[in-house]
GROMACS .gro file of N, CA and C in nm:
model
  486
    1MET      N    1   3.848   5.537  -0.708
    1MET     CA    2   3.923   5.416  -0.687
    1MET      C    3   3.833   5.295  -0.719
    2SER      N    4   3.886   5.202  -0.794
    2SER     CA    5   3.806   5.085  -0.831
    2SER      C    6   3.818   4.976  -0.724
    3THR      N    7   3.719   4.891  -0.721
    3THR     CA    8   3.717   4.780  -0.627
    3THR      C    9   3.790   4.661  -0.686
    4CYS      N   10   3.869   4.594  -0.605
    4CYS     CA   11   3.942   4.475  -0.649
    4CYS      C   12   3.844   4.360  -0.670
    5ASN      N   13   3.865   4.284  -0.776
    5ASN     CA   14   3.779   4.169  -0.803
    5ASN      C   15   3.814   4.047  -0.718
    6TRP      N   16   3.934   4.043  -0.660
    6TRP     CA   17   3.980   3.932  -0.579
    6TRP      C   18   3.993   3.978  -0.435
    7ARG      N   19   3.949   3.895  -0.341
    7ARG     CA   20   3.958   3.929  -0.199
    7ARG      C   21   3.997   3.804  -0.120
    8THR      N   22   4.075   3.826  -0.016
    8THR     CA   23   4.110   3.716   0.073
    8THR      C   24   4.041   3.737   0.207
    9GLY      N   25   4.021   3.629   0.278
    9GLY     CA   26   3.963   3.636   0.411
    9GLY      C   27   4.029   3.534   0.501
   10PHE      N   28   4.024   3.561   0.631
   10PHE     CA   29   4.082   3.470   0.729
   10PHE      C   30   3.979   3.441   0.838
   11GLY      N   31   3.969   3.318   0.877
   11GLY     CA   32   3.878   3.279   0.984
   11GLY      C   33   3.949   3.196   1.088
   12TYR      N   34   3.908   3.213   1.211
   12TYR     CA   35   3.965   3.138   1.323
   12TYR      C   36   3.852   3.109   1.420
   13ASP      N   37   3.849   2.986   1.472
   13ASP     CA   38   3.749   2.953   1.572
   13ASP      C   39   3.807   2.851   1.668
   14VAL      N   40   3.758   2.853   1.790
   14VAL     CA   41   3.795   2.755   1.892
   14VAL      C   42   3.670   2.710   1.966
   15HIS      N   43   3.673   2.591   2.016
   15HIS     CA   44   3.566   2.539   2.101
   15HIS      C   45   3.628   2.453   2.209
   16ARG      N   46   3.568   2.460   2.325
   16ARG     CA   47   3.606   2.374   2.435
   16ARG      C   48   3.555   2.233   2.406
   17LEU      N   49   3.629   2.133   2.448
   17LEU     CA   50   3.587   1.993   2.436
   17LEU      C   51   3.542   1.943   2.572
   18ALA      N   52   3.431   1.869   2.574
   18ALA     CA   53   3.379   1.815   2.699
   18ALA      C   54   3.301   1.687   2.672
   19GLU      N   55   3.291   1.605   2.773
   19GLU     CA   56   3.210   1.483   2.763
   19GLU      C   57   3.063   1.522   2.755
   20GLY      N   58   2.984   1.438   2.687
   20GLY     CA   59   2.841   1.462   2.678
   20GLY      C   60   2.800   1.543   2.555
   21TYR      N   61   2.896   1.576   2.468
   21TYR     CA   62   2.867   1.651   2.345
   21TYR      C   63   2.915   1.569   2.226
   22LYS      N   64   2.855   1.595   2.109
   22LYS     CA   65   2.901   1.533   1.985
   22LYS      C   66   3.022   1.612   1.934
   23LEU      N   67   3.111   1.542   1.864
   23LEU     CA   68   3.223   1.607   1.800
   23LEU      C   69   3.195   1.617   1.650
   24CYS      N   70   3.151   1.735   1.607
   24CYS     CA   71   3.124   1.760   1.466
   24CYS      C   72   3.237   1.844   1.410
   25ILE      N   73   3.300   1.794   1.306
   25ILE     CA   74   3.408   1.866   1.239
   25ILE      C   75   3.391   1.847   1.089
   26GLY      N   76   3.391   1.957   1.018
   26GLY     CA   77   3.382   1.949   0.872
   26GLY      C   78   3.253   1.888   0.822
   27GLY      N   79   3.146   1.908   0.898
   27GLY     CA   80   3.015   1.860   0.854
   27GLY      C   81   2.986   1.715   0.883
   28ILE      N   82   3.076   1.647   0.952
   28ILE     CA   83   3.052   1.507   0.986
   28ILE      C   84   3.068   1.488   1.138
   29GLU      N   85   3.005   1.384   1.189
   29GLU     CA   86   3.022   1.351   1.330
   29GLU      C   87   3.141   1.258   1.343
   30VAL      N   88   3.237   1.299   1.426
   30VAL     CA   89   3.361   1.224   1.445
   30VAL      C   90   3.348   1.143   1.575
   31PRO      N   91   3.365   1.012   1.568
   31PRO     CA   92   3.355   0.930   1.689
   31PRO      C   93   3.465   0.968   1.789
   32PHE      N   94   3.426   1.005   1.911
   32PHE     CA   95   3.522   1.042   2.015
   32PHE      C   96   3.448   1.050   2.147
   33ASP      N   97   3.520   1.044   2.258
   33ASP     CA   98   3.457   1.047   2.390
   33ASP      C   99   3.426   1.188   2.438
   34LYS      N  100   3.470   1.290   2.366
   34LYS     CA  101   3.439   1.429   2.397
   34LYS      C  102   3.383   1.495   2.272
   35GLY      N  103   3.315   1.607   2.294
   35GLY     CA  104   3.261   1.681   2.181
   35GLY      C  105   3.280   1.829   2.199
   36SER      N  106   3.245   1.903   2.097
   36SER     CA  107   3.258   2.049   2.095
   36SER      C  108   3.143   2.114   2.169
   37VAL      N  109   3.177   2.203   2.260
   37VAL     CA  110   3.076   2.278   2.335
   37VAL      C  111   3.046   2.404   2.256
   38GLY      N  112   2.920   2.423   2.219
   38GLY     CA  113   2.882   2.542   2.144
   38GLY      C  114   2.731   2.560   2.143
   39HIS      N  115   2.689   2.679   2.100
   39HIS     CA  116   2.546   2.707   2.090
   39HIS      C  117   2.484   2.623   1.978
   40SER      N  118   2.557   2.610   1.867
   40SER     CA  119   2.513   2.524   1.757
   40SER      C  120   2.569   2.385   1.783
   41ASP      N  121   2.602   2.311   1.678
   41ASP     CA  122   2.665   2.180   1.697
   41ASP      C  123   2.815   2.192   1.724
   42GLY      N  124   2.868   2.315   1.725
   42GLY     CA  125   3.008   2.338   1.762
   42GLY      C  126   3.109   2.299   1.657
   43ASP      N  127   3.071   2.297   1.529
   43ASP     CA  128   3.163   2.258   1.423
   43ASP      C  129   3.264   2.371   1.397
   44VAL      N  130   3.380   2.357   1.458
   44VAL     CA  131   3.484   2.461   1.456
   44VAL      C  132   3.531   2.491   1.314
   45LEU      N  133   3.539   2.391   1.228
   45LEU     CA  134   3.587   2.413   1.091
   45LEU      C  135   3.485   2.493   1.011
   46ILE      N  136   3.360   2.457   1.018
   46ILE     CA  137   3.256   2.531   0.946
   46ILE      C  138   3.249   2.675   0.996
   47HIS      N  139   3.259   2.695   1.126
   47HIS     CA  140   3.251   2.831   1.180
   47HIS      C  141   3.366   2.916   1.130
   48ALA      N  142   3.487   2.860   1.124
   48ALA     CA  143   3.602   2.934   1.073
   48ALA      C  144   3.588   2.963   0.923
   49ILE      N  145   3.530   2.869   0.847
   49ILE     CA  146   3.507   2.892   0.704
   49ILE      C  147   3.409   3.008   0.686
   50CYS      N  148   3.300   3.006   0.762
   50CYS     CA  149   3.202   3.116   0.753
   50CYS      C  150   3.267   3.250   0.785
   51ASP      N  151   3.346   3.255   0.892
   51ASP     CA  152   3.412   3.380   0.929
   51ASP      C  153   3.505   3.429   0.818
   52ALA      N  154   3.578   3.337   0.757
   52ALA     CA  155   3.670   3.375   0.650
   52ALA      C  156   3.593   3.427   0.529
   53LEU      N  157   3.484   3.360   0.492
   53LEU     CA  158   3.404   3.405   0.378
   53LEU      C  159   3.339   3.540   0.405
   54PHE      N  160   3.278   3.554   0.522
   54PHE     CA  161   3.216   3.682   0.556
   54PHE      C  162   3.322   3.793   0.560
   55GLY      N  163   3.438   3.764   0.616
   55GLY     CA  164   3.545   3.864   0.622
   55GLY      C  165   3.593   3.906   0.485
   56ALA      N  166   3.612   3.811   0.396
   56ALA     CA  167   3.659   3.843   0.260
   56ALA      C  168   3.559   3.932   0.187
   57ALA      N  169   3.431   3.910   0.211
   57ALA     CA  170   3.326   3.989   0.145
   57ALA      C  171   3.293   4.116   0.222
   58ASN      N  172   3.365   4.142   0.332
   58ASN     CA  173   3.342   4.258   0.419
   58ASN      C  174   3.197   4.260   0.470
   59MET      N  175   3.154   4.143   0.518
   59MET     CA  176   3.016   4.126   0.566
   59MET      C  177   3.013   4.090   0.714
   60ARG      N  178   3.110   4.143   0.790
   60ARG     CA  179   3.118   4.121   0.935
   60ARG      C  180   3.159   3.978   0.966
   61ASP      N  181   3.097   3.914   1.065
   61ASP     CA  182   3.141   3.781   1.106
   61ASP      C  183   3.023   3.688   1.133
   62ILE      N  184   3.055   3.564   1.167
   62ILE     CA  185   2.951   3.463   1.188
   62ILE      C  186   2.858   3.501   1.303
   63GLY      N  187   2.913   3.561   1.409
   63GLY     CA  188   2.831   3.600   1.522
   63GLY      C  189   2.731   3.710   1.489
   64PHE      N  190   2.764   3.793   1.393
   64PHE     CA  191   2.672   3.897   1.348
   64PHE      C  192   2.553   3.834   1.276
   65HIS      N  193   2.581   3.740   1.188
   65HIS     CA  194   2.476   3.677   1.107
   65HIS      C  195   2.400   3.568   1.184
   66PHE      N  196   2.470   3.497   1.271
   66PHE     CA  197   2.411   3.385   1.344
   66PHE      C  198   2.448   3.398   1.493
   67PRO      N  199   2.384   3.490   1.567
   67PRO     CA  200   2.423   3.516   1.706
   67PRO      C  201   2.401   3.396   1.798
   68ASP      N  202   2.495   3.380   1.893
   68ASP     CA  203   2.487   3.265   1.982
   68ASP      C  204   2.384   3.282   2.095
   69ASN      N  205   2.310   3.392   2.091
   69ASN     CA  206   2.200   3.407   2.187
   69ASN      C  207   2.063   3.392   2.119
   70ASP      N  208   2.064   3.348   1.994
   70ASP     CA  209   1.939   3.324   1.920
   70ASP      C  210   1.890   3.183   1.951
   71PRO      N  211   1.777   3.169   2.020
   71PRO     CA  212   1.729   3.036   2.056
   71PRO      C  213   1.697   2.949   1.934
   72ALA      N  214   1.667   3.010   1.820
   72ALA     CA  215   1.637   2.933   1.699
   72ALA      C  216   1.761   2.860   1.647
   73LEU      N  217   1.879   2.905   1.689
   73LEU     CA  218   2.003   2.844   1.641
   73LEU      C  219   2.061   2.742   1.739
   74LYS      N  220   1.995   2.724   1.853
   74LYS     CA  221   2.044   2.631   1.956
   74LYS      C  222   2.051   2.489   1.898
   75GLY      N  223   2.172   2.432   1.897
   75GLY     CA  224   2.192   2.296   1.849
   75GLY      C  225   2.185   2.279   1.699
   76ILE      N  226   2.177   2.390   1.622
   76ILE     CA  227   2.162   2.381   1.476
   76ILE      C  228   2.282   2.313   1.411
   77ASP      N  229   2.256   2.240   1.307
   77ASP     CA  230   2.360   2.178   1.225
   77ASP      C  231   2.435   2.291   1.154
   78SER      N  232   2.564   2.302   1.175
   78SER     CA  233   2.642   2.411   1.118
   78SER      C  234   2.645   2.410   0.966
   79LYS      N  235   2.613   2.296   0.905
   79LYS     CA  236   2.605   2.293   0.758
   79LYS      C  237   2.496   2.388   0.709
   80ILE      N  238   2.390   2.405   0.787
   80ILE     CA  239   2.283   2.500   0.752
   80ILE      C  240   2.338   2.642   0.754
   81LEU      N  241   2.421   2.673   0.854
   81LEU     CA  242   2.483   2.805   0.861
   81LEU      C  243   2.577   2.829   0.742
   82LEU      N  244   2.654   2.727   0.707
   82LEU     CA  245   2.747   2.739   0.594
   82LEU      C  246   2.672   2.760   0.463
   83LYS      N  247   2.564   2.689   0.445
   83LYS     CA  248   2.484   2.704   0.323
   83LYS      C  249   2.430   2.847   0.313
   84LYS      N  250   2.380   2.900   0.425
   84LYS     CA  251   2.328   3.037   0.428
   84LYS      C  252   2.441   3.139   0.406
   85CYS      N  253   2.556   3.116   0.467
   85CYS     CA  254   2.672   3.203   0.448
   85CYS      C  255   2.711   3.209   0.301
   86THR      N  256   2.721   3.095   0.239
   86THR     CA  257   2.757   3.088   0.097
   86THR      C  258   2.653   3.160   0.012
   87GLN      N  259   2.526   3.142   0.046
   87GLN     CA  260   2.417   3.210  -0.025
   87GLN      C  261   2.432   3.362  -0.011
   88LEU      N  262   2.463   3.409   0.108
   88LEU     CA  263   2.476   3.553   0.132
   88LEU      C  264   2.592   3.615   0.054
   89ILE      N  265   2.707   3.545   0.050
   89ILE     CA  266   2.818   3.605  -0.025
   89ILE      C  267   2.791   3.600  -0.176
   90ARG      N  268   2.719   3.498  -0.221
   90ARG     CA  269   2.683   3.493  -0.363
   90ARG      C  270   2.583   3.603  -0.398
   91GLU      N  271   2.489   3.629  -0.307
   91GLU     CA  272   2.394   3.739  -0.331
   91GLU      C  273   2.466   3.874  -0.337
   92ALA      N  274   2.580   3.884  -0.269
   92ALA     CA  275   2.660   4.006  -0.273
   92ALA      C  276   2.749   4.011  -0.397
   93GLY      N  277   2.741   3.908  -0.482
   93GLY     CA  278   2.815   3.908  -0.609
   93GLY      C  279   2.948   3.834  -0.607
   94TYR      N  280   2.976   3.758  -0.503
   94TYR     CA  281   3.104   3.689  -0.493
   94TYR      C  282   3.090   3.540  -0.519
   95GLU      N  283   3.200   3.482  -0.563
   95GLU     CA  284   3.210   3.338  -0.582
   95GLU      C  285   3.338   3.293  -0.510
   96ILE      N  286   3.340   3.167  -0.469
   96ILE     CA  287   3.456   3.111  -0.398
   96ILE      C  288   3.561   3.067  -0.498
   97GLY      N  289   3.684   3.115  -0.477
   97GLY     CA  290   3.798   3.069  -0.557
   97GLY      C  291   3.854   2.942  -0.495
   98ASN      N  292   3.901   2.953  -0.371
   98ASN     CA  293   3.947   2.835  -0.298
   98ASN      C  294   3.947   2.862  -0.148
   99ILE      N  295   3.954   2.753  -0.074
   99ILE     CA  296   3.956   2.757   0.073
   99ILE      C  297   4.070   2.667   0.118
  100ASP      N  298   4.152   2.720   0.209
  100ASP     CA  299   4.260   2.642   0.268
  100ASP      C  300   4.239   2.643   0.419
  101SER      N  301   4.234   2.527   0.480
  101SER     CA  302   4.202   2.520   0.623
  101SER      C  303   4.293   2.422   0.697
  102THR      N  304   4.308   2.449   0.826
  102THR     CA  305   4.381   2.360   0.915
  102THR      C  306   4.303   2.346   1.045
  103VAL      N  307   4.281   2.222   1.087
  103VAL     CA  308   4.217   2.193   1.215
  103VAL      C  309   4.326   2.147   1.310
  104ALA      N  310   4.333   2.210   1.428
  104ALA     CA  311   4.430   2.172   1.531
  104ALA      C  312   4.358   2.094   1.640
  105LEU      N  313   4.398   1.969   1.655
  105LEU     CA  314   4.334   1.879   1.750
  105LEU      C  315   4.433   1.768   1.784
  106GLU      N  316   4.455   1.745   1.911
  106GLU     CA  317   4.553   1.643   1.951
  106GLU      C  318   4.503   1.503   1.917
  107ARG      N  319   4.379   1.476   1.949
  107ARG     CA  320   4.317   1.350   1.912
  107ARG      C  321   4.166   1.369   1.911
  108PRO      N  322   4.093   1.295   1.833
  108PRO     CA  323   4.135   1.183   1.749
  108PRO      C  324   4.205   1.232   1.622
  109LYS      N  325   4.269   1.141   1.555
  109LYS     CA  326   4.337   1.173   1.429
  109LYS      C  327   4.231   1.191   1.320
  110LEU      N  328   4.243   1.301   1.246
  110LEU     CA  329   4.142   1.336   1.146
  110LEU      C  330   4.179   1.296   1.004
  111ASN      N  331   4.306   1.269   0.977
  111ASN     CA  332   4.348   1.245   0.839
  111ASN      C  333   4.262   1.145   0.762
  112PRO      N  334   4.221   1.032   0.823
  112PRO     CA  335   4.138   0.938   0.747
  112PRO      C  336   3.999   0.994   0.711
  113LEU      N  337   3.954   1.098   0.782
  113LEU     CA  338   3.820   1.153   0.760
  113LEU      C  339   3.817   1.273   0.667
  114ILE      N  340   3.933   1.324   0.631
  114ILE     CA  341   3.940   1.446   0.550
  114ILE      C  342   3.869   1.433   0.414
  115PRO      N  343   3.887   1.325   0.339
  115PRO     CA  344   3.814   1.315   0.212
  115PRO      C  345   3.662   1.325   0.228
  116GLN      N  346   3.608   1.263   0.334
  116GLN     CA  347   3.464   1.270   0.360
  116GLN      C  348   3.424   1.413   0.394
  117MET      N  349   3.503   1.482   0.474
  117MET     CA  350   3.475   1.623   0.507
  117MET      C  351   3.475   1.708   0.381
  118GLN      N  352   3.572   1.686   0.294
  118GLN     CA  353   3.580   1.763   0.169
  118GLN      C  354   3.456   1.740   0.083
  119GLU      N  355   3.412   1.616   0.073
  119GLU     CA  356   3.293   1.584  -0.006
  119GLU      C  357   3.169   1.654   0.050
  120VAL      N  358   3.151   1.644   0.181
  120VAL     CA  359   3.033   1.701   0.245
  120VAL      C  360   3.033   1.853   0.231
  121LEU      N  361   3.143   1.918   0.267
  121LEU     CA  362   3.146   2.064   0.266
  121LEU      C  363   3.142   2.123   0.126
  122SER      N  364   3.210   2.058   0.030
  122SER     CA  365   3.205   2.111  -0.107
  122SER      C  366   3.064   2.100  -0.163
  123ALA      N  367   2.990   1.996  -0.127
  123ALA     CA  368   2.851   1.983  -0.171
  123ALA      C  369   2.765   2.094  -0.109
  124VAL      N  370   2.785   2.123   0.020
  124VAL     CA  371   2.708   2.228   0.087
  124VAL      C  372   2.733   2.364   0.021
  125MET      N  373   2.859   2.390  -0.014
  125MET     CA  374   2.895   2.520  -0.073
  125MET      C  375   2.880   2.524  -0.225
  126ASN      N  376   2.851   2.408  -0.284
  126ASN     CA  377   2.839   2.397  -0.429
  126ASN      C  378   2.968   2.442  -0.499
  127ILE      N  379   3.080   2.383  -0.452
  127ILE     CA  380   3.210   2.405  -0.514
  127ILE      C  381   3.272   2.269  -0.542
  128GLU      N  382   3.380   2.269  -0.619
  128GLU     CA  383   3.452   2.145  -0.648
  128GLU      C  384   3.535   2.106  -0.525
  129VAL      N  385   3.552   1.977  -0.505
  129VAL     CA  386   3.636   1.928  -0.395
  129VAL      C  387   3.777   1.986  -0.407
  130SER      N  388   3.825   2.005  -0.528
  130SER     CA  389   3.960   2.058  -0.550
  130SER      C  390   3.975   2.203  -0.501
  131GLN      N  391   3.865   2.270  -0.473
  131GLN     CA  392   3.870   2.408  -0.423
  131GLN      C  393   3.881   2.415  -0.271
  132LEU      N  394   3.875   2.299  -0.203
  132LEU     CA  395   3.871   2.295  -0.057
  132LEU      C  396   3.982   2.207  -0.002
  133SER      N  397   4.081   2.270   0.058
  133SER     CA  398   4.189   2.199   0.124
  133SER      C  399   4.159   2.193   0.273
  134ILE      N  400   4.167   2.073   0.329
  134ILE     CA  401   4.152   2.055   0.474
  134ILE      C  402   4.276   1.980   0.522
  135LYS      N  403   4.342   2.038   0.620
  135LYS     CA  404   4.459   1.974   0.679
  135LYS      C  405   4.433   1.959   0.829
  136ALA      N  406   4.505   1.866   0.891
  136ALA     CA  407   4.492   1.846   1.036
  136ALA      C  408   4.632   1.846   1.097
  137THR      N  409   4.640   1.901   1.217
  137THR     CA  410   4.766   1.904   1.288
  137THR      C  411   4.741   1.892   1.438
  138THR      N  412   4.846   1.868   1.512
  138THR     CA  413   4.840   1.871   1.657
  138THR      C  414   4.919   1.994   1.703
  139THR      N  415   4.922   2.017   1.831
  139THR     CA  416   5.007   2.124   1.885
  139THR      C  417   5.117   2.064   1.973
  140GLU      N  418   5.151   1.938   1.943
  140GLU     CA  419   5.260   1.870   2.014
  140GLU      C  420   5.239   1.873   2.166
  141LYS      N  421   5.113   1.853   2.206
  141LYS     CA  422   5.073   1.845   2.347
  141LYS      C  423   5.089   1.977   2.423
  142MET      N  424   5.100   2.089   2.349
  142MET     CA  425   5.113   2.220   2.414
  142MET      C  426   4.982   2.297   2.404
  143GLY      N  427   4.953   2.380   2.504
  143GLY     CA  428   4.837   2.467   2.503
  143GLY      C  429   4.707   2.391   2.522
  144PHE      N  430   4.594   2.465   2.509
  144PHE     CA  431   4.463   2.404   2.533
  144PHE      C  432   4.430   2.295   2.433
  145VAL      N  433   4.481   2.305   2.310
  145VAL     CA  434   4.459   2.198   2.212
  145VAL      C  435   4.540   2.076   2.252
  146GLY      N  436   4.665   2.097   2.287
  146GLY     CA  437   4.754   1.987   2.322
  146GLY      C  438   4.713   1.909   2.444
  147THR      N  439   4.648   1.976   2.539
  147THR     CA  440   4.603   1.907   2.660
  147THR      C  441   4.467   1.841   2.642
  148GLY      N  442   4.406   1.860   2.524
  148GLY     CA  443   4.275   1.800   2.498
  148GLY      C  444   4.159   1.881   2.550
  149GLU      N  445   4.184   2.005   2.594
  149GLU     CA  446   4.077   2.091   2.644
  149GLU      C  447   3.994   2.152   2.532
  150GLY      N  448   4.053   2.164   2.412
  150GLY     CA  449   3.980   2.231   2.305
  150GLY      C  450   4.029   2.195   2.167
  151ILE      N  451   3.966   2.258   2.071
  151ILE     CA  452   3.993   2.238   1.929
  151ILE      C  453   3.996   2.376   1.863
  152ALA      N  454   4.078   2.391   1.760
  152ALA     CA  455   4.087   2.518   1.688
  152ALA      C  456   4.089   2.491   1.538
  153ALA      N  457   4.046   2.591   1.462
  153ALA     CA  458   4.053   2.583   1.316
  153ALA      C  459   4.095   2.718   1.261
  154TYR      N  460   4.178   2.713   1.158
  154TYR     CA  461   4.229   2.830   1.088
  154TYR      C  462   4.192   2.815   0.940
  155VAL      N  463   4.140   2.922   0.881
  155VAL     CA  464   4.096   2.913   0.741
  155VAL      C  465   4.133   3.040   0.667
  156SER      N  466   4.185   3.023   0.547
  156SER     CA  467   4.200   3.137   0.457
  156SER      C  468   4.122   3.105   0.329
  157VAL      N  469   4.061   3.210   0.273
  157VAL     CA  470   3.980   3.193   0.153
  157VAL      C  471   4.018   3.297   0.049
  158LEU      N  472   3.990   3.264  -0.074
  158LEU     CA  473   4.000   3.357  -0.185
  158LEU      C  474   3.864   3.359  -0.251
  159ILE      N  475   3.806   3.479  -0.262
  159ILE     CA  476   3.679   3.493  -0.332
  159ILE      C  477   3.699   3.595  -0.444
  160TYR      N  478   3.608   3.596  -0.538
  160TYR     CA  479   3.617   3.692  -0.647
  160TYR      C  480   3.479   3.742  -0.686
  161LYS      N  481   3.478   3.864  -0.741
  161LYS     CA  482   3.353   3.924  -0.786
  161LYS      C  483   3.314   3.861  -0.918
  162LYS      N  484   3.189   3.818  -0.928
  162LYS     CA  485   3.141   3.754  -1.053
  162LYS      C  486   3.121   3.859  -1.160
   0.00000   0.00000   0.00000
């Protein structure tokens, strides 16, 4: 049986929001009175992208590659993790076709920041901005996202064998 040259992956991540933390989403710091609680900088979008890429390449998940009990990763900028993730899938012979993502957050509103996120993340992954879709939504005040307790991100990716 031959191996398919095209693969899809899905990533999902959530983080609790609390006062006293920075809110990092899509590689940028978002001004807000709460931030993402995490071992790293808590960038939910980057973590979901990494999971989707690792999953598509059948390389396990972000926690396998970057465990949350590793003291060297405490407070790390998630862009460093994304750069390493991209490097690992490329070393395995894959290239990114496209990424489609959605961040669920009641507030603050992210739409004005999306172009900046696309610029930053596409540069980290060395892809074209046109290959990275970032969307934002609310949960209409329902669930942990709607009450402001947390943030979630959903990502699907398409990769291909070079």
